[in-house]
Amino acid sequence: MATLRFQALKETLNRKPIPIEEKERRSELFGRNVFTESVMRQFLTKEAFQSVMEANATGKKIDRSIADHISTGMKEWAITKGVTHYTHWFQPLTGTTAEKHDAFFETIGDGLAIEKFGGGQLVQQEPDASSFPHGGIRNTFEARGYTAWDPTSPAFIYGTTLCIPSVFVSYTGDALDFKTPLLRALHAVDQAATDVAKYFDKNVNKVQATLGWEQEYFLIDSALAASRPDLQLAGRTLLGHSPAKGQQLDDHYFGSIPSRVLSYMRDLEKESMLLGIPVKTRHNEVAPNQFELAPIFEEANLAVDHNSLLMDIMHKVAERHNFVVLFHEKPFAGINGSGKHNNWSLSTDTGVNLLGPGSTPMKNLQFLTFFINTIKAVHDNEELLRATIASASNDFRLGANEAPPAIISTFIGSQLTEVLDELEKVTDGKLSPAEKTELKLNVVGKIPEILLDNTDRNRTSSFAFTGNKFEFRAVGSTANCAEPMTALNSIVAKQLRDFKKEVDSLIKGKKMKKDDAIFNVLREYIKDSKNIRFEGDGYSDEWEKEAAKRGLSNNRNTPEALKALIKKETVEMYKELGVMNDVEIKARYEIQLEEYIMRVQIESRILGDIARNHVIPTAIRYQNILIKNVRGLKDIFGDDFKMHSKEQLEITKEISVHIEKINSGITDMIEARKKANKLEEAEEKAFAYCNEVKPFFEVIRYHCDKLELLIDDEIWPLTKYRELLFTR
Ligand code: ADP
Ligand code: MG
């Protein structure tokens, strides 16, 4: 019976916002639980402090003897804050983050004990790695994995645990996590971008990639979520008819934040502040019960850590407020999905944003160099970028029925399009003084510091330039940003390396002036990369056709998309840059296929269960009510009963049709699953799940949703869309 649903509704309606006290200013809370530079000065010896700073700036290894001093300082600080345990905190290839807590507490014999945290424990740990995905990197007899401290991301305290951001590698040194390749990619882009930046300013010694993510999510009352097995187990609804009113009126987007939600957000922001996550923006999103949270951008590695940490904390804080956070890209059919825009740029140690237009022609030539190289990199590697955001859940947001096409393109706005069109006309070879003056004054010199049409952005572009950064919009809300960020920074690093080689060879070989050489190479890049630029409606069917003509990829599902991860060009690029080796690339490919298979398999089972054990029995129950009613009518009206029971009989028949379709659909789906499970190769199996199993979801759902409309609301067991989305 529908008792759980009604209990959940009652509970939800009785909830009150939890009061949040804010006695201190946010700026005072900020970073309080982080082992920041100023805390280090206080708790570390001078030598230890220097060593951490150096490791941070140059990647220099920290000496083991110094590690002992650092760990002691860290422990002292942590103990002043009531900490009892420590953990290496890392990001394995599935799930969000992992930790295993150990106490500082140690016995020293004679019934005595002390708090201890040695350098060895800080630098390296050996968690029980056997349960993390490794894609064949670890054999069973050598199942060891190590976590190692990443000193570029500061340690922090959560609850009573000291968390040490770490990488996770196998016994052979191969990466088993998201962070390791990211750090390598960031190093590669630093070197390549610094070399190119030196054309414009000799004082540049380091370039950092910056990332500002925007996290979208849904909040559903925990009682309501618990009343739906699909939300509970898959994080999305596998069935449910759309409500009479959805997001058409945009009233949620423009309305005020509901009070229970606001209380959650404030609590979450407080926690974020303590952990040094600089969250700044909060607002309602397009769909009912959908929201967004965005921080001030940070260095990319730190920003990635902060996003992973925040996603964890969002779940934890939600518990206190009786909410469940849904990060799934498409929790509700027919309603806006969730993404995680990745705003990305490059910034120098001299404080210049390399993707920000400047006030002089020289600064703008630098801007154009990085701008055009990025576009060229995206053009040459669009299929790889698409692959890095592929997942079973993001498939519903890209390339699916209600979703925009899975095409990567870049929008740059009319002003910059004009500039690139002008640059395309630059003479081949050395430039005349007149041409140079013209370029400097009227083309490059005219780029304004603030680009007007980028304030009114094209929201349909998957990789848009937004004034002083690129915004990778196709990233899914469940994603770990490290994956797209590893790819993006790698392809830009590779591109900038190639650019430098070409420019240098024109300078040396053809005796060109530096500016002439740069203009010449950029001109060719503009021509070569034109196909990736698209200013129109990226959601339209016309664009899909146009993109196909241009030869851009449009990989609609994960198994198709993932293939780009192991393409020859991808493997060569990652190897050349030292970001990933053959083994690591292959392992990731396997892990992602496996994850895809598991997700579809799990959803298929849940759907089968709900449809057979909840929907069909309810349908039969209602059918019996109708039949009883018809029998009663017959008793009363005799031969006239047909006239009076016409509609009841019609509904009874309809119900039978739906039951038949659902039940036979499930039988066939199980058959398809059995066949798929027999396949040995992960790739083949993933395609089987995608093409043979998944199509049943829609058929089964369609008929369940029709039943939802027919059956008495009193006995319908599954909390309805209207209730999930509008009850607070
Ligand atoms: P929106 O896209 O919602 O209109 P903004 O364009 O103001 O908002 O900023 C979106 C995000 O871009 C913010 O999280 C911000 O921190 C980030 N951002 C701004 N500048 C940069 C930059 N140079 N590098 C990376 N991210 C940036
Ligand atoms: Mg945005």
PDB file of C-alpha atoms in Angstrom, residues 130-224:
ATOM      1  CA  SER A 130      42.150  -4.217  -2.925  1.00  0.00           C
ATOM      2  CA  SER A 131      38.657  -2.787  -3.027  1.00  0.00           C
ATOM      3  CA  PHE A 132      39.482   0.201  -5.216  1.00  0.00           C
ATOM      4  CA  PRO A 133      39.249  -0.090  -8.997  1.00  0.00           C
ATOM      5  CA  HIS A 134      42.587  -0.555 -10.707  1.00  0.00           C
ATOM      6  CA  GLY A 135      41.782  -1.782 -14.209  1.00  0.00           C
ATOM      7  CA  GLY A 136      44.304  -4.590 -14.068  1.00  0.00           C
ATOM      8  CA  ILE A 137      47.192  -2.432 -12.845  1.00  0.00           C
ATOM      9  CA  ARG A 138      47.455  -4.463  -9.695  1.00  0.00           C
ATOM     10  CA  ASN A 139      47.607  -8.195  -9.844  1.00  0.00           C
ATOM     11  CA  THR A 140      46.180 -10.012  -6.896  1.00  0.00           C
ATOM     12  CA  PHE A 141      49.616 -11.028  -5.663  1.00  0.00           C
ATOM     13  CA  GLU A 142      50.815  -7.446  -5.774  1.00  0.00           C
ATOM     14  CA  ALA A 143      47.697  -5.695  -4.653  1.00  0.00           C
ATOM     15  CA  ARG A 144      49.479  -3.002  -2.741  1.00  0.00           C
ATOM     16  CA  GLY A 145      48.601   0.608  -3.330  1.00  0.00           C
ATOM     17  CA  TYR A 146      50.181   3.619  -1.702  1.00  0.00           C
ATOM     18  CA  THR A 147      48.872   7.010  -0.857  1.00  0.00           C
ATOM     19  CA  ALA A 148      51.431   9.794  -0.778  1.00  0.00           C
ATOM     20  CA  TRP A 149      51.078  13.316   0.547  1.00  0.00           C
ATOM     21  CA  ASP A 150      50.458  16.094  -1.988  1.00  0.00           C
ATOM     22  CA  PRO A 151      52.005  19.125  -0.290  1.00  0.00           C
ATOM     23  CA  THR A 152      50.492  21.482  -2.880  1.00  0.00           C
ATOM     24  CA  SER A 153      47.047  21.023  -1.362  1.00  0.00           C
ATOM     25  CA  PRO A 154      46.907  21.961   2.325  1.00  0.00           C
ATOM     26  CA  ALA A 155      45.929  19.519   5.061  1.00  0.00           C
ATOM     27  CA  PHE A 156      42.595  20.242   6.726  1.00  0.00           C
ATOM     28  CA  ILE A 157      40.496  19.142   9.654  1.00  0.00           C
ATOM     29  CA  TYR A 158      37.054  17.695   9.260  1.00  0.00           C
ATOM     30  CA  GLY A 159      35.272  16.759  12.458  1.00  0.00           C
ATOM     31  CA  THR A 160      38.002  15.308  14.644  1.00  0.00           C
ATOM     32  CA  THR A 161      40.134  14.024  11.797  1.00  0.00           C
ATOM     33  CA  LEU A 162      43.212  15.546  10.190  1.00  0.00           C
ATOM     34  CA  CYS A 163      42.908  14.973   6.434  1.00  0.00           C
ATOM     35  CA  ILE A 164      46.021  14.858   4.308  1.00  0.00           C
ATOM     36  CA  PRO A 165      45.380  15.332   0.586  1.00  0.00           C
ATOM     37  CA  SER A 166      47.181  12.514  -1.181  1.00  0.00           C
ATOM     38  CA  VAL A 167      47.830  10.800  -4.463  1.00  0.00           C
ATOM     39  CA  PHE A 168      47.089   7.098  -4.815  1.00  0.00           C
ATOM     40  CA  VAL A 169      49.522   4.952  -6.799  1.00  0.00           C
ATOM     41  CA  SER A 170      50.280   1.277  -7.253  1.00  0.00           C
ATOM     42  CA  TYR A 171      53.378  -0.565  -6.121  1.00  0.00           C
ATOM     43  CA  THR A 172      54.829   0.123  -9.574  1.00  0.00           C
ATOM     44  CA  GLY A 173      54.111   3.832  -9.342  1.00  0.00           C
ATOM     45  CA  ASP A 174      51.179   3.822 -11.766  1.00  0.00           C
ATOM     46  CA  ALA A 175      48.392   6.232 -10.950  1.00  0.00           C
ATOM     47  CA  LEU A 176      45.274   4.709  -9.386  1.00  0.00           C
ATOM     48  CA  ASP A 177      43.530   8.006  -8.812  1.00  0.00           C
ATOM     49  CA  PHE A 178      42.343  11.229 -10.422  1.00  0.00           C
ATOM     50  CA  LYS A 179      44.894  13.499  -8.820  1.00  0.00           C
ATOM     51  CA  THR A 180      48.168  12.007 -10.052  1.00  0.00           C
ATOM     52  CA  PRO A 181      47.619  12.603 -13.784  1.00  0.00           C
ATOM     53  CA  LEU A 182      46.131  16.007 -13.016  1.00  0.00           C
ATOM     54  CA  LEU A 183      49.272  17.078 -11.185  1.00  0.00           C
ATOM     55  CA  ARG A 184      51.363  15.869 -14.114  1.00  0.00           C
ATOM     56  CA  ALA A 185      49.170  17.732 -16.615  1.00  0.00           C
ATOM     57  CA  LEU A 186      49.347  20.904 -14.550  1.00  0.00           C
ATOM     58  CA  HIS A 187      53.112  20.617 -14.512  1.00  0.00           C
ATOM     59  CA  ALA A 188      53.159  20.168 -18.300  1.00  0.00           C
ATOM     60  CA  VAL A 189      50.949  23.177 -18.936  1.00  0.00           C
ATOM     61  CA  ASP A 190      52.991  25.255 -16.504  1.00  0.00           C
ATOM     62  CA  GLN A 191      56.190  24.564 -18.434  1.00  0.00           C
ATOM     63  CA  ALA A 192      54.695  24.997 -21.889  1.00  0.00           C
ATOM     64  CA  ALA A 193      52.753  28.140 -21.028  1.00  0.00           C
ATOM     65  CA  THR A 194      55.691  29.708 -19.189  1.00  0.00           C
ATOM     66  CA  ASP A 195      57.895  29.203 -22.248  1.00  0.00           C
ATOM     67  CA  VAL A 196      55.344  30.906 -24.475  1.00  0.00           C
ATOM     68  CA  ALA A 197      54.578  33.668 -21.963  1.00  0.00           C
ATOM     69  CA  LYS A 198      58.265  34.540 -21.986  1.00  0.00           C
ATOM     70  CA  TYR A 199      57.834  35.814 -25.581  1.00  0.00           C
ATOM     71  CA  PHE A 200      55.885  38.625 -24.031  1.00  0.00           C
ATOM     72  CA  ASP A 201      57.398  39.004 -20.591  1.00  0.00           C
ATOM     73  CA  LYS A 202      60.759  37.616 -19.550  1.00  0.00           C
ATOM     74  CA  ASN A 203      59.780  37.844 -15.880  1.00  0.00           C
ATOM     75  CA  VAL A 204      57.219  35.058 -16.031  1.00  0.00           C
ATOM     76  CA  ASN A 205      58.513  31.968 -14.252  1.00  0.00           C
ATOM     77  CA  LYS A 206      55.372  29.998 -13.559  1.00  0.00           C
ATOM     78  CA  VAL A 207      51.916  29.622 -14.998  1.00  0.00           C
ATOM     79  CA  GLN A 208      49.038  28.160 -13.031  1.00  0.00           C
ATOM     80  CA  ALA A 209      45.890  26.747 -14.475  1.00  0.00           C
ATOM     81  CA  THR A 210      42.870  28.164 -12.666  1.00  0.00           C
ATOM     82  CA  LEU A 211      39.506  26.511 -12.209  1.00  0.00           C
ATOM     83  CA  GLY A 212      36.202  27.883 -11.001  1.00  0.00           C
ATOM     84  CA  TRP A 213      33.513  25.197 -10.990  1.00  0.00           C
ATOM     85  CA  GLU A 214      29.795  25.753 -10.655  1.00  0.00           C
ATOM     86  CA  GLN A 215      28.070  22.860  -8.911  1.00  0.00           C
ATOM     87  CA  GLU A 216      24.432  22.195  -9.712  1.00  0.00           C
ATOM     88  CA  TYR A 217      22.346  19.839  -7.573  1.00  0.00           C
ATOM     89  CA  PHE A 218      18.841  18.890  -6.480  1.00  0.00           C
ATOM     90  CA  LEU A 219      17.648  18.777  -2.895  1.00  0.00           C
ATOM     91  CA  ILE A 220      14.879  16.341  -2.025  1.00  0.00           C
ATOM     92  CA  ASP A 221      13.443  15.760   1.419  1.00  0.00           C
ATOM     93  CA  SER A 222      15.074  12.673   2.905  1.00  0.00           C
ATOM     94  CA  ALA A 223      11.740  11.027   3.769  1.00  0.00           C
ATOM     95  CA  LEU A 224      10.466  11.501   0.229  1.00  0.00           C
TER      96      LEU A 224
END
